Amino acid sequence: MGLQKCALNLNRIGKELQPHGTAKFPCAGYSAVYTDRPEDVIPWHWHEELEIVYVETGGLKLQIPGKTFHVGQGEGFVINSNLPHFAAAENFCDLHSLVFHPVLITGNKDSVFAVRYMTPLIHCSTFDGCPLSLADAFNRAFRALKEERTGYEFIVRENLSLICLSLHERYAHEIDSGETGLDPDSRRIQIMLEFIHDNYHENLDLTQIARSADIGERECLRCFKRSIQNSPMQYLLKYRTTQGAAMLLQDPGSSVSEIAAMCGFNSSSNFSQMFKRFYKCTPREYRRDHGR
């Protein structure tokens, strides 16, 4: 299997569709170099698998709802299942990651590994993400997956199991107290991001976004501020712009005006203004410089 190509494949609500590994071995490794260019940003998304990222060189800004972490060279971070997350290089980042389904560790949902350890861990309300404490175990697993020598699957599973056991021990008190499920902010932000991703091309307003999570406008504003340090409308504008950037390259037959309308902008000039703010160039310049 080796390392897979690092490319997000998201559905319209931000859930990742790309399979990580195979049904027989549900784990994938990725290696990619990122810069601080807008197109290198890893947008808000989530997936069923747990993810461990490790910065080989450089630095990474990583966000989960309500928290921002700066992961430096030789450091790693663990992200829980189904948790929205966002990442961007701090100037430059050579990033390694392993994305794996809990079944890799448990074998099946009724095993002792599932019932006693993994299921309580991934449903622990206080385990959203945390710094990686066993970097050596991660590197052993990553190297084994990359080299694919005979029996590498055992090495990968063994070392990821060690990391999961250390996480269970770290959150043992919260697990024993029965605190489970996403915290309210994380669940609300997931619902509202889903709504924006599914309807960004429509004429959305704050009231509609708040109503999607069954909360008021003020609470919506507070939730976005606490979770992703941005306002709902600013997030919507940036999301529309990034979708427009993708369409410029994927649909070369459409004009800038047509793409602006498809992304929910009321005019091509408004789209171009926002585009230049985020990408430091006009839509036409972006299409010219990045098109095939």
mmCIF file of C-alpha atoms in Angstrom:
data_model
loop_
_atom_site.group_PDB
_atom_site.id
_atom_site.type_symbol
_atom_site.label_atom_id
_atom_site.label_comp_id
_atom_site.label_asym_id
_atom_site.label_seq_id
_atom_site.Cartn_x
_atom_site.Cartn_y
_atom_site.Cartn_z
ATOM 1 C CA MET A 1 0.000 0.000 0.000
ATOM 2 C CA GLY A 2 2.717 2.512 0.982
ATOM 3 C CA LEU A 3 1.853 6.196 1.296
ATOM 4 C CA GLN A 4 -1.240 7.543 -0.432
ATOM 5 C CA LYS A 5 -1.591 10.789 -2.326
ATOM 6 C CA CYS A 6 -2.547 13.599 0.040
ATOM 7 C CA ALA A 7 -5.687 15.174 -1.429
ATOM 8 C CA LEU A 8 -8.987 15.988 0.245
ATOM 9 C CA ASN A 9 -12.160 14.663 -1.336
ATOM 10 C CA LEU A 10 -15.015 16.301 0.528
ATOM 11 C CA ASN A 11 -18.732 16.065 0.007
ATOM 12 C CA ARG A 12 -20.832 19.232 0.076
ATOM 13 C CA ILE A 13 -21.087 19.204 3.867
ATOM 14 C CA GLY A 14 -17.360 18.903 4.505
ATOM 15 C CA LYS A 15 -17.197 15.202 5.350
ATOM 16 C CA GLU A 16 -14.233 13.531 3.719
ATOM 17 C CA LEU A 17 -15.126 10.839 1.188
ATOM 18 C CA GLN A 18 -11.653 9.552 0.366
ATOM 19 C CA PRO A 19 -11.112 6.022 1.699
ATOM 20 C CA HIS A 20 -8.158 5.751 4.077
ATOM 21 C CA GLY A 21 -6.541 2.404 3.464
ATOM 22 C CA THR A 22 -8.715 -0.592 2.596
ATOM 23 C CA ALA A 23 -11.427 -2.656 4.260
ATOM 24 C CA LYS A 24 -8.774 -5.262 5.092
ATOM 25 C CA PHE A 25 -6.340 -2.695 6.482
ATOM 26 C CA PRO A 26 -8.122 0.611 7.283
ATOM 27 C CA CYS A 27 -5.097 2.845 7.699
ATOM 28 C CA ALA A 28 -3.410 5.266 5.321
ATOM 29 C CA GLY A 29 -0.240 7.294 5.516
ATOM 30 C CA TYR A 30 0.363 10.658 3.890
ATOM 31 C CA SER A 31 3.374 12.874 3.343
ATOM 32 C CA ALA A 32 3.097 16.360 1.858
ATOM 33 C CA VAL A 33 4.819 19.720 1.909
ATOM 34 C CA TYR A 34 2.677 22.800 2.561
ATOM 35 C CA THR A 35 3.422 26.513 2.337
ATOM 36 C CA ASP A 36 1.499 29.557 3.534
ATOM 37 C CA ARG A 37 -0.164 30.014 0.128
ATOM 38 C CA PRO A 38 -3.995 30.093 0.285
ATOM 39 C CA GLU A 39 -4.302 27.025 -1.928
ATOM 40 C CA ASP A 40 -2.219 24.994 0.561
ATOM 41 C CA VAL A 41 -4.657 25.508 3.425
ATOM 42 C CA ILE A 42 -6.359 22.318 4.669
ATOM 43 C CA PRO A 43 -9.997 23.472 5.021
ATOM 44 C CA TRP A 44 -12.431 22.565 7.780
ATOM 45 C CA HIS A 45 -13.465 18.941 7.367
ATOM 46 C CA TRP A 46 -14.018 15.746 9.351
ATOM 47 C CA HIS A 47 -13.944 11.981 8.923
ATOM 48 C CA GLU A 48 -14.809 8.852 10.896
ATOM 49 C CA GLU A 49 -11.172 7.904 11.326
ATOM 50 C CA LEU A 50 -8.775 9.174 13.961
ATOM 51 C CA GLU A 51 -5.845 11.156 12.591
ATOM 52 C CA ILE A 52 -2.314 11.672 13.863
ATOM 53 C CA VAL A 53 -0.228 14.419 12.290
ATOM 54 C CA TYR A 54 3.511 14.853 12.766
ATOM 55 C CA VAL A 55 5.626 17.828 11.671
ATOM 56 C CA GLU A 56 8.888 16.587 10.197
ATOM 57 C CA THR A 57 10.156 20.122 9.567
ATOM 58 C CA GLY A 58 8.582 23.567 9.773
ATOM 59 C CA GLY A 59 5.425 24.420 11.684
ATOM 60 C CA LEU A 60 1.669 23.845 11.517
ATOM 61 C CA LYS A 61 -1.271 25.841 12.829
ATOM 62 C CA LEU A 62 -4.003 23.373 13.725
ATOM 63 C CA GLN A 63 -7.542 24.291 14.749
ATOM 64 C CA ILE A 64 -10.321 22.224 16.268
ATOM 65 C CA PRO A 65 -13.540 23.808 17.579
ATOM 66 C CA GLY A 66 -12.612 26.340 20.242
ATOM 67 C CA LYS A 67 -8.882 25.600 20.255
ATOM 68 C CA THR A 68 -5.790 26.535 18.268
ATOM 69 C CA PHE A 69 -2.499 24.657 18.467
ATOM 70 C CA HIS A 70 0.920 25.402 17.027
ATOM 71 C CA VAL A 71 2.694 22.158 16.209
ATOM 72 C CA GLY A 72 6.422 22.548 15.743
ATOM 73 C CA GLN A 73 9.182 20.451 14.244
ATOM 74 C CA GLY A 74 9.372 17.002 15.827
ATOM 75 C CA GLU A 75 5.920 17.350 17.396
ATOM 76 C CA GLY A 76 2.656 15.603 16.669
ATOM 77 C CA PHE A 77 -1.060 15.913 17.365
ATOM 78 C CA VAL A 78 -3.963 13.441 17.622
ATOM 79 C CA ILE A 79 -7.441 14.340 16.295
ATOM 80 C CA ASN A 80 -10.476 12.364 17.422
ATOM 81 C CA SER A 81 -13.032 10.723 15.160
ATOM 82 C CA ASN A 82 -15.691 12.951 13.501
ATOM 83 C CA LEU A 83 -14.117 16.153 14.833
ATOM 84 C CA PRO A 84 -14.006 19.183 12.500
ATOM 85 C CA HIS A 85 -10.436 20.409 12.026
ATOM 86 C CA PHE A 86 -8.468 22.911 9.966
ATOM 87 C CA ALA A 87 -4.749 23.287 9.340
ATOM 88 C CA ALA A 88 -2.338 25.682 7.661
ATOM 89 C CA ALA A 89 1.428 25.755 7.387
ATOM 90 C CA GLU A 90 3.239 28.420 9.342
ATOM 91 C CA ASN A 91 5.397 29.532 6.426
ATOM 92 C CA PHE A 92 6.416 25.946 5.606
ATOM 93 C CA CYS A 93 5.519 22.462 6.805
ATOM 94 C CA ASP A 94 6.689 18.989 5.828
ATOM 95 C CA LEU A 95 3.779 17.021 7.257
ATOM 96 C CA HIS A 96 3.401 13.298 7.899
ATOM 97 C CA SER A 97 0.062 11.824 8.921
ATOM 98 C CA LEU A 98 -1.643 8.541 9.672
ATOM 99 C CA VAL A 99 -5.421 8.240 9.347
ATOM 100 C CA PHE A 100 -6.939 5.046 10.712
ATOM 101 C CA HIS A 101 -10.321 3.606 11.598
ATOM 102 C CA PRO A 102 -10.787 2.324 15.181
ATOM 103 C CA VAL A 103 -11.543 -1.140 13.777
ATOM 104 C CA LEU A 104 -7.832 -1.447 12.931
ATOM 105 C CA ILE A 105 -7.204 -1.611 16.677
ATOM 106 C CA THR A 106 -10.367 -3.386 17.811
ATOM 107 C CA GLY A 107 -10.865 -6.056 15.164
ATOM 108 C CA ASN A 108 -14.635 -5.887 15.715
ATOM 109 C CA LYS A 109 -17.102 -3.850 17.727
ATOM 110 C CA ASP A 110 -17.631 -6.564 20.370
ATOM 111 C CA SER A 111 -13.970 -7.227 21.212
ATOM 112 C CA VAL A 112 -12.485 -6.198 24.545
ATOM 113 C CA PHE A 113 -10.372 -3.654 22.685
ATOM 114 C CA ALA A 114 -13.539 -1.984 21.395
ATOM 115 C CA VAL A 115 -15.767 -2.258 24.468
ATOM 116 C CA ARG A 116 -13.188 -1.434 27.146
ATOM 117 C CA TYR A 117 -10.863 0.933 25.329
ATOM 118 C CA MET A 118 -11.578 2.406 21.894
ATOM 119 C CA THR A 119 -15.330 3.044 22.024
ATOM 120 C CA PRO A 120 -15.149 4.856 25.402
ATOM 121 C CA LEU A 121 -12.138 6.819 24.165
ATOM 122 C CA ILE A 122 -13.606 8.135 20.915
ATOM 123 C CA HIS A 123 -16.862 9.028 22.717
ATOM 124 C CA CYS A 124 -15.086 10.819 25.565
ATOM 125 C CA SER A 125 -16.380 14.407 25.577
ATOM 126 C CA THR A 126 -13.042 15.895 26.635
ATOM 127 C CA PHE A 127 -10.981 14.065 24.016
ATOM 128 C CA ASP A 128 -11.230 16.259 20.955
ATOM 129 C CA GLY A 129 -7.552 16.496 20.172
ATOM 130 C CA CYS A 130 -4.288 16.583 22.076
ATOM 131 C CA PRO A 131 -0.510 16.682 21.556
ATOM 132 C CA LEU A 132 1.082 13.356 20.655
ATOM 133 C CA SER A 133 3.091 11.929 23.540
ATOM 134 C CA LEU A 134 4.565 8.896 21.741
ATOM 135 C CA ALA A 135 6.286 10.377 18.704
ATOM 136 C CA ASP A 136 8.627 7.376 18.444
ATOM 137 C CA ALA A 137 5.647 5.021 18.127
ATOM 138 C CA PHE A 138 4.167 7.195 15.397
ATOM 139 C CA ASN A 139 7.445 7.254 13.473
ATOM 140 C CA ARG A 140 7.811 3.476 13.715
ATOM 141 C CA ALA A 141 4.288 3.028 12.343
ATOM 142 C CA PHE A 142 4.769 5.627 9.620
ATOM 143 C CA ARG A 143 8.105 4.187 8.521
ATOM 144 C CA ALA A 144 6.695 0.641 8.414
ATOM 145 C CA LEU A 145 3.756 1.755 6.274
ATOM 146 C CA LYS A 146 6.048 3.648 3.940
ATOM 147 C CA GLU A 147 8.522 0.791 3.463
ATOM 148 C CA GLU A 148 5.941 -2.030 3.271
ATOM 149 C CA ARG A 149 8.268 -4.789 4.348
ATOM 150 C CA THR A 150 6.777 -8.188 5.158
ATOM 151 C CA GLY A 151 4.655 -7.940 8.296
ATOM 152 C CA TYR A 152 4.487 -4.135 8.265
ATOM 153 C CA GLU A 153 0.785 -4.332 9.149
ATOM 154 C CA PHE A 154 1.662 -5.795 12.557
ATOM 155 C CA ILE A 155 4.130 -2.985 13.245
ATOM 156 C CA VAL A 156 1.624 -0.299 12.254
ATOM 157 C CA ARG A 157 -1.161 -1.767 14.379
ATOM 158 C CA GLU A 158 1.124 -2.405 17.349
ATOM 159 C CA ASN A 159 2.400 1.167 17.499
ATOM 160 C CA LEU A 160 -0.978 2.783 16.887
ATOM 161 C CA SER A 161 -2.356 0.530 19.651
ATOM 162 C CA LEU A 162 0.321 1.866 22.020
ATOM 163 C CA ILE A 163 -0.727 5.430 21.171
ATOM 164 C CA CYS A 164 -4.414 4.621 21.709
ATOM 165 C CA LEU A 165 -3.651 2.953 25.041
ATOM 166 C CA SER A 166 -1.724 6.043 26.166
ATOM 167 C CA LEU A 167 -4.718 8.201 25.162
ATOM 168 C CA HIS A 168 -7.090 5.967 27.131
ATOM 169 C CA GLU A 169 -4.845 6.304 30.184
ATOM 170 C CA ARG A 170 -4.669 10.074 29.701
ATOM 171 C CA TYR A 171 -8.469 10.438 29.632
ATOM 172 C CA ALA A 172 -9.255 7.613 32.073
ATOM 173 C CA HIS A 173 -10.860 9.905 34.666
ATOM 174 C CA GLU A 174 -13.282 11.455 32.162
ATOM 175 C CA ILE A 175 -14.033 8.045 30.644
ATOM 176 C CA ASP A 176 -14.772 6.559 34.072
ATOM 177 C CA SER A 177 -17.085 9.472 34.900
ATOM 178 C CA GLY A 178 -19.168 8.696 31.795
ATOM 179 C CA GLU A 179 -18.702 12.037 30.014
ATOM 180 C CA THR A 180 -19.491 11.209 26.396
ATOM 181 C CA GLY A 181 -20.305 12.846 23.074
ATOM 182 C CA LEU A 182 -19.258 16.033 21.309
ATOM 183 C CA ASP A 183 -19.477 19.153 23.432
ATOM 184 C CA PRO A 184 -22.372 21.490 22.472
ATOM 185 C CA ASP A 185 -20.171 23.965 20.616
ATOM 186 C CA SER A 186 -18.524 21.248 18.493
ATOM 187 C CA ARG A 187 -21.871 19.718 17.590
ATOM 188 C CA ARG A 188 -23.438 23.082 16.764
ATOM 189 C CA ILE A 189 -20.502 24.206 14.646
ATOM 190 C CA GLN A 190 -20.580 20.915 12.748
ATOM 191 C CA ILE A 191 -24.283 21.405 11.976
ATOM 192 C CA MET A 192 -23.808 25.037 10.889
ATOM 193 C CA LEU A 193 -20.773 24.233 8.730
ATOM 194 C CA GLU A 194 -22.787 21.463 7.096
ATOM 195 C CA PHE A 195 -25.547 23.967 6.371
ATOM 196 C CA ILE A 196 -23.136 26.521 4.882
ATOM 197 C CA HIS A 197 -21.309 23.926 2.764
ATOM 198 C CA ASP A 198 -24.603 22.620 1.419
ATOM 199 C CA ASN A 199 -26.162 26.025 0.701
ATOM 200 C CA TYR A 200 -23.281 28.479 0.109
ATOM 201 C CA HIS A 201 -24.529 29.235 -3.416
ATOM 202 C CA GLU A 202 -27.836 30.539 -1.995
ATOM 203 C CA ASN A 203 -28.513 34.001 -0.546
ATOM 204 C CA LEU A 204 -27.743 33.036 3.062
ATOM 205 C CA ASP A 205 -27.974 35.281 6.095
ATOM 206 C CA LEU A 206 -27.122 34.992 9.787
ATOM 207 C CA THR A 207 -30.680 34.071 10.759
ATOM 208 C CA GLN A 208 -30.726 31.056 8.452
ATOM 209 C CA ILE A 209 -27.334 29.825 9.662
ATOM 210 C CA ALA A 210 -28.368 30.141 13.318
ATOM 211 C CA ARG A 211 -31.716 28.459 12.688
ATOM 212 C CA SER A 212 -29.975 25.416 11.176
ATOM 213 C CA ALA A 213 -28.584 24.618 14.653
ATOM 214 C CA ASP A 214 -31.755 25.723 16.455
ATOM 215 C CA ILE A 215 -30.054 28.637 18.231
ATOM 216 C CA GLY A 216 -30.393 32.418 18.181
ATOM 217 C CA GLU A 217 -28.234 34.814 16.183
ATOM 218 C CA ARG A 218 -26.207 35.986 19.190
ATOM 219 C CA GLU A 219 -25.430 32.437 20.243
ATOM 220 C CA CYS A 220 -24.517 31.633 16.644
ATOM 221 C CA LEU A 221 -22.004 34.483 16.618
ATOM 222 C CA ARG A 222 -20.567 33.407 19.974
ATOM 223 C CA CYS A 223 -20.338 29.780 18.868
ATOM 224 C CA PHE A 224 -18.398 30.653 15.701
ATOM 225 C CA LYS A 225 -16.105 32.958 17.660
ATOM 226 C CA ARG A 226 -15.411 30.335 20.330
ATOM 227 C CA SER A 227 -15.029 27.462 17.880
ATOM 228 C CA ILE A 228 -13.256 28.720 14.763
ATOM 229 C CA GLN A 229 -12.328 32.311 15.663
ATOM 230 C CA ASN A 230 -14.331 33.722 12.789
ATOM 231 C CA SER A 231 -17.812 35.085 12.189
ATOM 232 C CA PRO A 232 -20.414 33.070 10.254
ATOM 233 C CA MET A 233 -20.572 35.551 7.387
ATOM 234 C CA GLN A 234 -16.781 35.860 7.126
ATOM 235 C CA TYR A 235 -16.541 32.072 7.009
ATOM 236 C CA LEU A 236 -19.259 31.974 4.335
ATOM 237 C CA LEU A 237 -17.431 34.537 2.172
ATOM 238 C CA LYS A 238 -14.136 32.679 2.448
ATOM 239 C CA TYR A 239 -15.796 29.344 1.686
ATOM 240 C CA ARG A 240 -17.516 30.812 -1.376
ATOM 241 C CA THR A 241 -14.183 32.187 -2.549
ATOM 242 C CA THR A 242 -12.337 28.882 -2.133
ATOM 243 C CA GLN A 243 -15.109 27.095 -4.027
ATOM 244 C CA GLY A 244 -14.759 29.702 -6.747
ATOM 245 C CA ALA A 245 -11.003 29.085 -6.943
ATOM 246 C CA ALA A 246 -11.635 25.377 -7.475
ATOM 247 C CA MET A 247 -14.280 26.074 -10.134
ATOM 248 C CA LEU A 248 -11.945 28.384 -12.045
ATOM 249 C CA LEU A 249 -9.620 25.440 -12.639
ATOM 250 C CA GLN A 250 -12.206 22.664 -12.919
ATOM 251 C CA ASP A 251 -14.538 24.517 -15.284
ATOM 252 C CA PRO A 252 -12.397 26.551 -17.701
ATOM 253 C CA GLY A 253 -15.357 27.009 -20.049
ATOM 254 C CA SER A 254 -17.275 29.170 -17.552
ATOM 255 C CA SER A 255 -16.641 32.890 -17.293
ATOM 256 C CA VAL A 256 -15.646 34.620 -14.072
ATOM 257 C CA SER A 257 -19.147 36.138 -13.909
ATOM 258 C CA GLU A 258 -20.783 32.715 -14.234
ATOM 259 C CA ILE A 259 -18.564 31.237 -11.526
ATOM 260 C CA ALA A 260 -19.246 34.195 -9.244
ATOM 261 C CA ALA A 261 -22.974 33.536 -9.542
ATOM 262 C CA MET A 262 -22.533 29.789 -8.951
ATOM 263 C CA CYS A 263 -20.664 30.569 -5.717
ATOM 264 C CA GLY A 264 -23.359 32.877 -4.362
ATOM 265 C CA PHE A 265 -21.786 36.263 -5.121
ATOM 266 C CA ASN A 266 -24.183 38.951 -6.323
ATOM 267 C CA SER A 267 -21.665 40.368 -8.811
ATOM 268 C CA SER A 268 -18.378 39.454 -10.474
ATOM 269 C CA SER A 269 -16.769 42.588 -9.040
ATOM 270 C CA ASN A 270 -17.645 41.492 -5.491
ATOM 271 C CA PHE A 271 -16.221 38.029 -6.231
ATOM 272 C CA SER A 272 -13.035 39.526 -7.677
ATOM 273 C CA GLN A 273 -12.625 41.824 -4.669
ATOM 274 C CA MET A 274 -12.934 38.952 -2.201
ATOM 275 C CA PHE A 275 -10.758 36.715 -4.357
ATOM 276 C CA LYS A 276 -7.927 39.227 -4.420
ATOM 277 C CA ARG A 277 -8.215 39.640 -0.647
ATOM 278 C CA PHE A 278 -7.642 35.928 -0.032
ATOM 279 C CA TYR A 279 -5.470 34.901 -3.002
ATOM 280 C CA LYS A 280 -3.549 38.143 -3.661
ATOM 281 C CA CYS A 281 -4.449 37.995 -7.356
ATOM 282 C CA THR A 282 -7.496 38.318 -9.595
ATOM 283 C CA PRO A 283 -9.578 35.293 -10.649
ATOM 284 C CA ARG A 284 -8.259 35.577 -14.205
ATOM 285 C CA GLU A 285 -4.653 35.699 -12.995
ATOM 286 C CA TYR A 286 -5.293 32.664 -10.773
ATOM 287 C CA ARG A 287 -6.792 30.685 -13.662
ATOM 288 C CA ARG A 288 -3.902 31.652 -15.934
ATOM 289 C CA ASP A 289 -1.174 30.750 -13.422
ATOM 290 C CA HIS A 290 -2.694 27.571 -11.978
ATOM 291 C CA GLY A 291 -4.613 26.091 -14.898
ATOM 292 C CA ARG A 292 -3.326 23.087 -16.777
#
